[in-house]
Tab-separated table of C-alpha atoms and ligand atoms in Angstrom:
chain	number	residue	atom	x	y	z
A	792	UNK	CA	0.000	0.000	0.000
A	793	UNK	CA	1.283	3.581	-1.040
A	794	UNK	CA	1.851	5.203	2.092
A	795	UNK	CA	-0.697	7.015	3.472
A	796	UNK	CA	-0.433	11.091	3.460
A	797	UNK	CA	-2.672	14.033	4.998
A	798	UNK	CA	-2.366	15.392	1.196
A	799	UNK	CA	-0.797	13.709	-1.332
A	800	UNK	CA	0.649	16.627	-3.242
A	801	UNK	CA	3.537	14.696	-5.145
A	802	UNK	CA	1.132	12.032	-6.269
A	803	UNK	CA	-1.412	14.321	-7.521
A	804	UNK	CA	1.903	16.264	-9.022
A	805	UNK	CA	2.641	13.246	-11.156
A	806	UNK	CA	-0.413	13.550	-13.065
A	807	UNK	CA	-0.124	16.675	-14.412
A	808	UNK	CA	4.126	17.166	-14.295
A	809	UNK	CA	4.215	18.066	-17.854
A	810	UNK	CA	1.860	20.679	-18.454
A	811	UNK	CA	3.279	22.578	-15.102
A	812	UNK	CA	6.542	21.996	-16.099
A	813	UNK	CA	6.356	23.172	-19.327
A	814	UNK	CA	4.303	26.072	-18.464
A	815	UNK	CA	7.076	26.898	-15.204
A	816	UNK	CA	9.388	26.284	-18.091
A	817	UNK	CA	8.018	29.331	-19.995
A	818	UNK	CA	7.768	31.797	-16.969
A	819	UNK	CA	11.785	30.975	-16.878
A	820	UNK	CA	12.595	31.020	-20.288
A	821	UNK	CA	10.301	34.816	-21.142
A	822	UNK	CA	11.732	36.049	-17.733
A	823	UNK	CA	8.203	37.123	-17.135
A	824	UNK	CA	8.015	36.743	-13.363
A	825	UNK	CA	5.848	39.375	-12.011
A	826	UNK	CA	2.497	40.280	-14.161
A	827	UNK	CA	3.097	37.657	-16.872
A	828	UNK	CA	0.617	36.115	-19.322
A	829	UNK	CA	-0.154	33.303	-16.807
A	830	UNK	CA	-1.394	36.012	-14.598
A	831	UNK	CA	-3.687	37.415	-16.761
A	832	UNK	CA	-5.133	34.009	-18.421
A	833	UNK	CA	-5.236	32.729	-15.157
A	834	UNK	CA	-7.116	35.743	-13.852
A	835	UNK	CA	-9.709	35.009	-16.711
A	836	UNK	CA	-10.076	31.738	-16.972
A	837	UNK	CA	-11.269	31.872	-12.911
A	838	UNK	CA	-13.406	35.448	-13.716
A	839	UNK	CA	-15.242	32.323	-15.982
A	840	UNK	CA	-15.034	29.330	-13.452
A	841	UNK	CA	-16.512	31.205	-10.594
A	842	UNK	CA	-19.232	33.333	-13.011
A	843	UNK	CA	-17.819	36.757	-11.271
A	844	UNK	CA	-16.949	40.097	-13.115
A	845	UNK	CA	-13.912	40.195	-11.559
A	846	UNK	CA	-10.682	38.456	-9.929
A	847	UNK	CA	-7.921	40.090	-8.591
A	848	UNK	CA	-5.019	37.786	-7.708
A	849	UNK	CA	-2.674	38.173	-4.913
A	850	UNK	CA	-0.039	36.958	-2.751
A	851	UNK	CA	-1.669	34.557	-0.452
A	852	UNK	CA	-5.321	34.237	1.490
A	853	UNK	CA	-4.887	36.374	4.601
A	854	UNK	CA	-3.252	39.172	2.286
A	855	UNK	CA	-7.009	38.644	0.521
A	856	UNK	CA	-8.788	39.047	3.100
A	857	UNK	CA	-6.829	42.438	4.458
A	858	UNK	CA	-7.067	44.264	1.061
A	859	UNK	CA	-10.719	43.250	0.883
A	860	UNK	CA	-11.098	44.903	4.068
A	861	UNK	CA	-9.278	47.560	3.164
A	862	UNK	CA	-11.315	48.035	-0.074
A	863	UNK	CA	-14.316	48.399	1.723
A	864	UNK	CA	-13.141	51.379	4.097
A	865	UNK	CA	-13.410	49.670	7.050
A	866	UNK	CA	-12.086	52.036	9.956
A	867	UNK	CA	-10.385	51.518	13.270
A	868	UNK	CA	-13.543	50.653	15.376
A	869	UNK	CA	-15.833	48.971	13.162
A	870	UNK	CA	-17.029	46.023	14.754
A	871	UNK	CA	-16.540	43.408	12.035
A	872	UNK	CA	-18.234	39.842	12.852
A	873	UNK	CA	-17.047	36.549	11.808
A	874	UNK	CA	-16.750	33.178	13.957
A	875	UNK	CA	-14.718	31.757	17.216
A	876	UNK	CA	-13.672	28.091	14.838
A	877	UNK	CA	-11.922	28.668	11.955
A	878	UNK	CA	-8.429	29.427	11.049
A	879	UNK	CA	-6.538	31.909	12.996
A	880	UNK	CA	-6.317	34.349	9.609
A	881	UNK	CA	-9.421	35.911	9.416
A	882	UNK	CA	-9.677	37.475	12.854
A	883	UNK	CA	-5.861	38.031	12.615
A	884	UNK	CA	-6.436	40.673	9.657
A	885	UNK	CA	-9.407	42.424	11.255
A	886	UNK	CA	-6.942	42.755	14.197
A	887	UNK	CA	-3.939	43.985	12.235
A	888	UNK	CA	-6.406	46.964	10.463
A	889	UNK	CA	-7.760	47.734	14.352
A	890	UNK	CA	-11.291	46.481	13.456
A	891	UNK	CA	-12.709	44.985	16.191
A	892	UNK	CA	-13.741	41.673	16.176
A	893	UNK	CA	-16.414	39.978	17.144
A	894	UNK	CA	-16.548	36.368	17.616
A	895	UNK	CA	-19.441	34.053	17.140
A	896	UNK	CA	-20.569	30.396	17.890
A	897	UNK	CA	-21.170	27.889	15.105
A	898	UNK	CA	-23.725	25.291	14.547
A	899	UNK	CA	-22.769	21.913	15.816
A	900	UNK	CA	-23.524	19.755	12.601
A	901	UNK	CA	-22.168	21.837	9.716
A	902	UNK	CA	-19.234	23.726	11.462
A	903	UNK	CA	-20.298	27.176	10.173
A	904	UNK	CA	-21.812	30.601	11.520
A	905	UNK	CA	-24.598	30.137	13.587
A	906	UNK	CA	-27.317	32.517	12.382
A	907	UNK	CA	-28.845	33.092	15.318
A	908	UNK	CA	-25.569	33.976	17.181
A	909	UNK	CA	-24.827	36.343	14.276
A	910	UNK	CA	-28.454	38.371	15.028
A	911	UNK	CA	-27.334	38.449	18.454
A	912	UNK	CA	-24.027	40.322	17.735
A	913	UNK	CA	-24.886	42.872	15.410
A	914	UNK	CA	-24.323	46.389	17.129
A	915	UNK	CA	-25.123	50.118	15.734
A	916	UNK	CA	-20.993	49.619	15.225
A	917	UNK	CA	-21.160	46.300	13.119
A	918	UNK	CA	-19.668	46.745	9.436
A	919	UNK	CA	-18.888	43.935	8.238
A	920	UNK	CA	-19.657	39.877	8.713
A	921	UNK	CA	-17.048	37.261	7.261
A	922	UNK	CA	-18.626	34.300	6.884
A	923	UNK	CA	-16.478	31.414	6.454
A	924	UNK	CA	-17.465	28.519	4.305
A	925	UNK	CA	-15.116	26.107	6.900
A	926	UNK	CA	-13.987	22.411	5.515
A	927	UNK	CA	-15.108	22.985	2.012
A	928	UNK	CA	-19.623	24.053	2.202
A	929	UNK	CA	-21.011	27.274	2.154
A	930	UNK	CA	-22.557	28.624	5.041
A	931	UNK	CA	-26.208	30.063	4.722
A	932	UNK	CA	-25.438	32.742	2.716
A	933	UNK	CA	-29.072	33.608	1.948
A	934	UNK	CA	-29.873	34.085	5.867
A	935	UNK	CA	-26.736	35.993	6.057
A	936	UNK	CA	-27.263	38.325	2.877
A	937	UNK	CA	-30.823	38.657	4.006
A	938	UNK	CA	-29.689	40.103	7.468
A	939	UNK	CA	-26.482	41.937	5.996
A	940	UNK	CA	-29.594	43.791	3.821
A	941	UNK	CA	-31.494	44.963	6.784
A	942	UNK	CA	-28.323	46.311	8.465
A	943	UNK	CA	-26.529	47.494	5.695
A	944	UNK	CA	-23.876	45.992	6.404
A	945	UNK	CA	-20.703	44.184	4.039
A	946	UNK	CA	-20.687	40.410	3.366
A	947	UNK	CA	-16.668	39.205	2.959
A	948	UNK	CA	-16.716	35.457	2.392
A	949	UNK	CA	-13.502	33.591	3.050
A	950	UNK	CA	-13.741	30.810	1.198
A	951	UNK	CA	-10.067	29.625	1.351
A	952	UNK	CA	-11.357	26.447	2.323
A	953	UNK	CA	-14.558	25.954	-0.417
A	954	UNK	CA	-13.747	26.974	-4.127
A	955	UNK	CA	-15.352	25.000	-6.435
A	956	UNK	CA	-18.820	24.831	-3.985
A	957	UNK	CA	-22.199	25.790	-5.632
A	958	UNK	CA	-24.603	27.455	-3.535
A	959	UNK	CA	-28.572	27.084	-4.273
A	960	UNK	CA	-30.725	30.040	-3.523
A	961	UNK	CA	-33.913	28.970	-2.181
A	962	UNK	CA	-35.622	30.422	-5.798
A	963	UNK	CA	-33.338	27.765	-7.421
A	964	UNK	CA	-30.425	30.204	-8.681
A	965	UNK	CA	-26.951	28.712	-7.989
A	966	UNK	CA	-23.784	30.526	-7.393
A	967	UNK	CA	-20.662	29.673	-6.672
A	968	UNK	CA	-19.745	30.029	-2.978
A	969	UNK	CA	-17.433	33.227	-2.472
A	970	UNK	CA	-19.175	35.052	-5.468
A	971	UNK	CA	-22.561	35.514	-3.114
A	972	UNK	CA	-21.190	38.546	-0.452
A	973	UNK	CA	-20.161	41.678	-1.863
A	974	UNK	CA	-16.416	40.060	-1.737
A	975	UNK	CA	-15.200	36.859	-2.004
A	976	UNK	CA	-11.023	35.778	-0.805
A	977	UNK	CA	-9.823	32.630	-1.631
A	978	UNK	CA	-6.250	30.969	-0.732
A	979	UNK	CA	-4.290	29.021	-3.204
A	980	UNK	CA	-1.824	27.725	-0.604
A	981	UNK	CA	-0.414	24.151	-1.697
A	982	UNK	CA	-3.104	22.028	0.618
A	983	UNK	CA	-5.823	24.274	-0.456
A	984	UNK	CA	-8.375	22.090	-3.119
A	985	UNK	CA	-6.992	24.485	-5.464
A	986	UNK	CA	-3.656	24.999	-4.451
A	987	UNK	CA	-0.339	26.301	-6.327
A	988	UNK	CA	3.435	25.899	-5.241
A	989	UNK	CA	4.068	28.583	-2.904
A	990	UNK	CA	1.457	31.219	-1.840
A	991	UNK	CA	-1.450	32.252	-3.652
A	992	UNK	CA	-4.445	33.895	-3.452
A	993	UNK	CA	-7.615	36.038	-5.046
A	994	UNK	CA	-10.129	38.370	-4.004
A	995	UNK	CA	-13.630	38.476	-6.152
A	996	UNK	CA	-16.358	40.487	-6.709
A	997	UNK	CA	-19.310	41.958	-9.386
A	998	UNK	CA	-19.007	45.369	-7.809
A	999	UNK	CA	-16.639	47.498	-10.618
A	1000	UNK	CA	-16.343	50.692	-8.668
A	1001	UNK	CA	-14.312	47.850	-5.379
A	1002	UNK	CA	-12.558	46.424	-8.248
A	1003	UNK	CA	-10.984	48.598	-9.177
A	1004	UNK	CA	-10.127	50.282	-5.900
A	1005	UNK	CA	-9.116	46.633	-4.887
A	1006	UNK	CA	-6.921	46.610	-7.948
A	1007	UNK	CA	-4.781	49.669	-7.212
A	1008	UNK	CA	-4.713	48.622	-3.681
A	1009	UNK	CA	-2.569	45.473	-4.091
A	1010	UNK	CA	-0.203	47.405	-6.006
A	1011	UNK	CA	0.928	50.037	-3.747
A	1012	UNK	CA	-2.030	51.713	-3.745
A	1013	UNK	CA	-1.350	52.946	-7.416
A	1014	UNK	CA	-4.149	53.690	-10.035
A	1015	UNK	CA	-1.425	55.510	-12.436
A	1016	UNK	CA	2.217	54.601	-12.096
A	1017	UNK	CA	3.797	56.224	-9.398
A	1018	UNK	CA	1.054	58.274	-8.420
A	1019	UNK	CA	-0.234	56.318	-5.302
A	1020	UNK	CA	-3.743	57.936	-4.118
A	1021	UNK	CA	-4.107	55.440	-1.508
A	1022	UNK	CA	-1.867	53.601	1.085
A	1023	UNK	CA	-1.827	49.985	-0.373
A	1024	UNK	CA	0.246	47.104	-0.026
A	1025	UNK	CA	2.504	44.834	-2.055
A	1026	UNK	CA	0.724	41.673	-2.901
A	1027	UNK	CA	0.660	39.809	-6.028
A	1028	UNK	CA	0.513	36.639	-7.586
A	1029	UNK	CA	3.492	35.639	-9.336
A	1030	UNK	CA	3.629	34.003	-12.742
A	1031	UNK	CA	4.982	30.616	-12.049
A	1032	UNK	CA	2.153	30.067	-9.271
A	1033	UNK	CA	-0.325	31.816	-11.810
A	1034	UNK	CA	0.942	28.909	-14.135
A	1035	UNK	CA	0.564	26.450	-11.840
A	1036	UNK	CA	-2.818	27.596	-11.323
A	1037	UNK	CA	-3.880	27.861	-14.957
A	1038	UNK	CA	-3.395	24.195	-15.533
A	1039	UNK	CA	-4.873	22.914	-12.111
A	1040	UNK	CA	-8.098	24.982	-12.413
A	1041	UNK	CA	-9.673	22.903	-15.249
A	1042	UNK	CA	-9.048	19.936	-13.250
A	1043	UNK	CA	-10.678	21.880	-9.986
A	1044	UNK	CA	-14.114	20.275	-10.639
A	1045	UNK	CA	-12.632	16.482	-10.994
A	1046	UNK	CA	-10.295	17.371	-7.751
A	1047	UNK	CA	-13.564	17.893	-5.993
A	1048	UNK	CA	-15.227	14.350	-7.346
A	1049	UNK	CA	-12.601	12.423	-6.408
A	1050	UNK	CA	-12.687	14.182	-2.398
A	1051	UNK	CA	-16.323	13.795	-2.796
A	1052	UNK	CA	-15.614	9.854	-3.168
A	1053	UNK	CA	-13.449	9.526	-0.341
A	1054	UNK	CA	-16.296	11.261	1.907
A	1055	UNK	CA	-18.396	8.659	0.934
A	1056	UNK	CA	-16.142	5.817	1.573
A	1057	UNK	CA	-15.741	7.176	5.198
A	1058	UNK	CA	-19.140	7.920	6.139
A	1059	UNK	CA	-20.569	5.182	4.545
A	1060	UNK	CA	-18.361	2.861	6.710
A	1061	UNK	CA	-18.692	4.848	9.840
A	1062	UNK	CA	-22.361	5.977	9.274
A	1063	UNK	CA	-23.863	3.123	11.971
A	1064	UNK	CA	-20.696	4.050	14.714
A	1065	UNK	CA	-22.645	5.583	17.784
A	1066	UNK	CA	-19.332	7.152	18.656
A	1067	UNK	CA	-18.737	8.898	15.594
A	1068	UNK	CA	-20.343	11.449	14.058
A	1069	UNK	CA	-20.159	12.197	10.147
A	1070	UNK	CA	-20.165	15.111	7.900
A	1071	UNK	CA	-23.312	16.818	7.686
A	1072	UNK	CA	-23.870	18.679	4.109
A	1073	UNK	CA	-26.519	21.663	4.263
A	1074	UNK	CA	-28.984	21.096	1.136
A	1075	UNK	CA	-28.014	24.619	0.030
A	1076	UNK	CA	-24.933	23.619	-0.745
A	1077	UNK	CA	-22.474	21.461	-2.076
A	1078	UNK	CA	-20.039	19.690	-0.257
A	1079	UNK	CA	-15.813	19.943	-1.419
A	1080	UNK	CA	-14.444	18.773	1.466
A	1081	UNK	CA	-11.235	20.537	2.116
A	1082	UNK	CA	-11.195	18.803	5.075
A	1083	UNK	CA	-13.050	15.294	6.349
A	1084	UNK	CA	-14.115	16.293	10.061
A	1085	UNK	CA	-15.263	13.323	12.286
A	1086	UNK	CA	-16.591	14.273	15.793
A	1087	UNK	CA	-15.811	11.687	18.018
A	1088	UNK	CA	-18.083	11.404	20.776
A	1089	UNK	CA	-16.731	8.909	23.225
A	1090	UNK	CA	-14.322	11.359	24.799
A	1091	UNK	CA	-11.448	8.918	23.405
A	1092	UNK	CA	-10.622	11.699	20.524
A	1093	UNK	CA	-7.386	12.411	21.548
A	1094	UNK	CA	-6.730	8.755	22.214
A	1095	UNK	CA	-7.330	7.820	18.764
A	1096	UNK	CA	-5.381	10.482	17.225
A	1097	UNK	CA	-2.744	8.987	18.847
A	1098	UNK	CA	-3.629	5.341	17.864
A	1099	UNK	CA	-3.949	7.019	14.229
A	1100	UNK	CA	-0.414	8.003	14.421
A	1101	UNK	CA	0.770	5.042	15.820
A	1102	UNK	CA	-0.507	3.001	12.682
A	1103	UNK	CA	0.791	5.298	10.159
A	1104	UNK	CA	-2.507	7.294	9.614
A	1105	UNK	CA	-1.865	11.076	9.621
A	1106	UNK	CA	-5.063	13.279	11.097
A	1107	UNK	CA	-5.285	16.511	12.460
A	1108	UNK	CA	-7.013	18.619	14.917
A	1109	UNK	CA	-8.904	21.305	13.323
A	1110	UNK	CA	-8.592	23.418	15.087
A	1111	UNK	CA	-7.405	22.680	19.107
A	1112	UNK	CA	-8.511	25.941	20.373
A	1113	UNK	CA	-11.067	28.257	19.581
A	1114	UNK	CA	-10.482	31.911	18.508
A	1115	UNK	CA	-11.736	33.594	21.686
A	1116	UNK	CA	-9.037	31.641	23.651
A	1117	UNK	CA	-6.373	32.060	22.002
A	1118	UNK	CA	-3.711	34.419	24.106
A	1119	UNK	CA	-3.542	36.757	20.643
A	1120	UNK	CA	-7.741	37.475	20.702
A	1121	UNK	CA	-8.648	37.334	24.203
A	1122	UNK	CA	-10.710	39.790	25.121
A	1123	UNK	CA	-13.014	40.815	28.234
A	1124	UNK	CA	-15.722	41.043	25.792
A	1125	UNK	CA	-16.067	37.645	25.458
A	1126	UNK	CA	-18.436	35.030	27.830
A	1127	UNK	CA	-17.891	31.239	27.511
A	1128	UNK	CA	-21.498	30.784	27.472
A	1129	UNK	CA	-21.706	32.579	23.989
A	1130	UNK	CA	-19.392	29.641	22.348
A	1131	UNK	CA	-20.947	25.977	23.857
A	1132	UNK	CA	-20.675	24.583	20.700
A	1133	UNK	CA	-17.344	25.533	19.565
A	1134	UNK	CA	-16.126	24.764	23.071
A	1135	UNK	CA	-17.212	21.387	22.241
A	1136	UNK	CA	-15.708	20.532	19.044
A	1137	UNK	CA	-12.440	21.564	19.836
A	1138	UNK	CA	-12.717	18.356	22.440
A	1139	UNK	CA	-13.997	16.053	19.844
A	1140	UNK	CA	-13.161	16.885	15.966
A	1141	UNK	CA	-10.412	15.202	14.047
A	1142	UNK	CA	-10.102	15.516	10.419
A	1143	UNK	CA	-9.130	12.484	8.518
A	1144	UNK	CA	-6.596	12.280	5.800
A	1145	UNK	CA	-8.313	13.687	2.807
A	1146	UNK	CA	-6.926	14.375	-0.911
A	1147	UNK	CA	-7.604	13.653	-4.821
A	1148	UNK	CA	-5.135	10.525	-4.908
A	1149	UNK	CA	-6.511	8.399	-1.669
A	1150	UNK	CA	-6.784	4.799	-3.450
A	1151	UNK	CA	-10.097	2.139	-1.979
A	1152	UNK	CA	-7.164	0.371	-0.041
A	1153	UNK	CA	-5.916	3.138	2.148
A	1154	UNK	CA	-9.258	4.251	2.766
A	1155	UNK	CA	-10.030	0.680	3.728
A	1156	UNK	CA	-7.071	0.721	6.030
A	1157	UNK	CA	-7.757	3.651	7.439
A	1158	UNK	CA	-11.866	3.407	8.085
A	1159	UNK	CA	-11.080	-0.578	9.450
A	1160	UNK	CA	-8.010	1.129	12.035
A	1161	UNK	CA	-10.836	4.056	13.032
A	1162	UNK	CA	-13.494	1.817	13.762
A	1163	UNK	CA	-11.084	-1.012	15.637
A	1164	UNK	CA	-10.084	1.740	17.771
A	1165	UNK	CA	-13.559	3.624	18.566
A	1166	UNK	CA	-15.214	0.253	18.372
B	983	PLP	C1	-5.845	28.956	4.518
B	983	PLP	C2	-6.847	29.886	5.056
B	983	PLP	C3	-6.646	31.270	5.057
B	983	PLP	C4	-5.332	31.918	4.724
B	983	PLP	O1	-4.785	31.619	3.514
B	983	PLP	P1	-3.214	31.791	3.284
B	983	PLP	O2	-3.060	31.694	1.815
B	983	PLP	O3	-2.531	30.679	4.013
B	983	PLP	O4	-2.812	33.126	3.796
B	983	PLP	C5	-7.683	32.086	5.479
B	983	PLP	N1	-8.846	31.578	5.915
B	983	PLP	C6	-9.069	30.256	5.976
B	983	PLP	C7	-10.375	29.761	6.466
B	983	PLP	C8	-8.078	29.357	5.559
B	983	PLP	O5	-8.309	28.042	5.633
């Protein structure tokens, strides 16, 4: 048996070595490392994926997520909601611009905002609400537009973790998730399900006017060369990653099949476990699982992450401590009471080892060394 990896990155390299090279070949050969072709195509070819007016690439997801912030004119105060269990970069940025965040609970079966924790939290100082579409579905993006409405307030979806997810409206329209809010960021970090070589990332939107400002903004804040009308940053995507990128995104919908097949492998052998809870897809949505969470409700999680180890199986904790806790984002602000649920699932989540190359006999070894364990 091929041994068994959290992402198999140099299998799933194999595959496709000779397009990449041959396009990293080209980057290296026209010298055209910063703004080539391949950023441009690239740039397109996504515009078209995702259905959105316009992408602008950068240098990695947290950088997105800043300059979308930026974009929008968020201002030292604004109260800028988003949730306690995600990854530490989207409360990091609000807290690098001097928003202030505020932290909310998510729902115990899907992972994602709880809606009714978000109505709770919005102030006459609330902005903005990131929503994050955590493990690769969508959060209810029409509750959360329909209340962003009423309060005029921005919609930023980080979905790092969910390109390639289509969201259904309850009228039947689809989008695709991260192209619903007024902006979208995405992260194109290797492990990502579209990933490059190095850091990547993207910001999206339909609104031309942010666009445009979003434009200038990652390039120094400059609209006309060397006339910078606004402080910006430095923060591209280069043209080897863009490469990278160009050739991987046609694949992007396959990428998601074949994760979409391992999911069912695993809950399909684990869906009669009384100690183990599966994935639980909202109908809204569809399902790309960046990651394959288990909760494991025997209070033997960390126990089997160990016997996981042990037996060759990488896993992960995602994530071991929620946002609220963490010595960075403390705050006197917050009450324990407010996050019961992701209080919980740091105790009892562990995310399996989930890629586009996991072969029936792995997955076999892997669900038949879970279940021995939790029994
Ligand atoms: C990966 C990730 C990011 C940050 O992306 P980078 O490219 O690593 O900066 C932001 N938000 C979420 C939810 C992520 O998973």
């Amino acid at each position: 048996m091929k041994k068994i990896q959290m992402v198999d990155l140099p299998s799933q390299y194999q595959h496709i070595k000779e397009t990449v090279d041959a396009s990293i070949q080209e980057v290296l050969n026209s010298a055209t490392y910063i703004n080539g072709p391949y950023v441009k195509e690239f740039q397109a070819d996504l515009e078209k994926y995702l259905d959105v007016k316009h992408v602008i690439p950068c240098a990695n997801g947290t950088d997105a997520l800043q300059i979308a912030m930026m974009g929008l004119g968020l201002e030292q105060g604004d109260e800028v909601i988003t949730v306690d269990f995600t990854f530490a970069a989207t409360v990091e940025v609000i807290g690098l611009l001097k928003l202030t965040p505020v932290l909310v609970d998510v729902e115990a079966d899907t992972f994602n905002m709880n809606i009714d924790a978000l109505k709770r939290a919005i102030t006459p100082k609330t902005k903005a609400i990131v929503p994050v579409h955590l493990f690769g579905q969508c959060a209810n993006m029409e509750a959360i537009m329909q209340i962003a409405n009423e309060h005029n307030l921005y919609v930023i979806e980080d979905n790092a973790q969910a390109i390639g997810a289509d969201y259904t409206f309850s009228n039947g329209t689809k989008k695709k998730s991260g192209t619903i809010g007024n902006v979208g960021t995405t992260s194109f970090f290797p492990s990502k399900n579209l990933g490059c070589y190095g850091d990547g990332g993207a910001i999206f939107t339909n609104d031309d006017q942010l666009a445009h400002t979003l434009r200038g903004m990652v390039n120094h804040g400059m609209y006309k060369r060397y006339y910078h009308d606004v402080v910006g940053v430095n923060s591209r995507l280069d043209s080897i990653q863009a490469a990278v990128l160009k050739t991987k995104l046609p694949l992007l919908d396959s990428y998601c099949d074949a994760r979409r097949k391992a999911a069912e492998y695993y809950s399909n052998a684990f869906a009669s476990n009384p100690n183990i809870i599966t994935p639980v897809t909202s109908d809204f949505t569809t399902h790309v699982f960046h990651q394959y969470t288990l909760q494991i409700t025997n209070g033997k999680r960390d126990e089997l992450h160990k016997h996981l180890l042990d037996n060759n199986i990488p896993n992960a904790i995602y994530y071991p401590v929620p946002l609220h806790a963490q010595k960075a984002y403390q705050d006197d602000r917050y009450n324990e009471d407010d996050f019961t649920v992701t209080n919980q699932l740091i105790d009892t989540v562990i995310s399996l080892p989930m890629h586009t190359e996991l072969e029936d006999e792995q997955l076999e070894f892997i669900t038949k060394t879970v279940l021995d364990f939790v029994g």
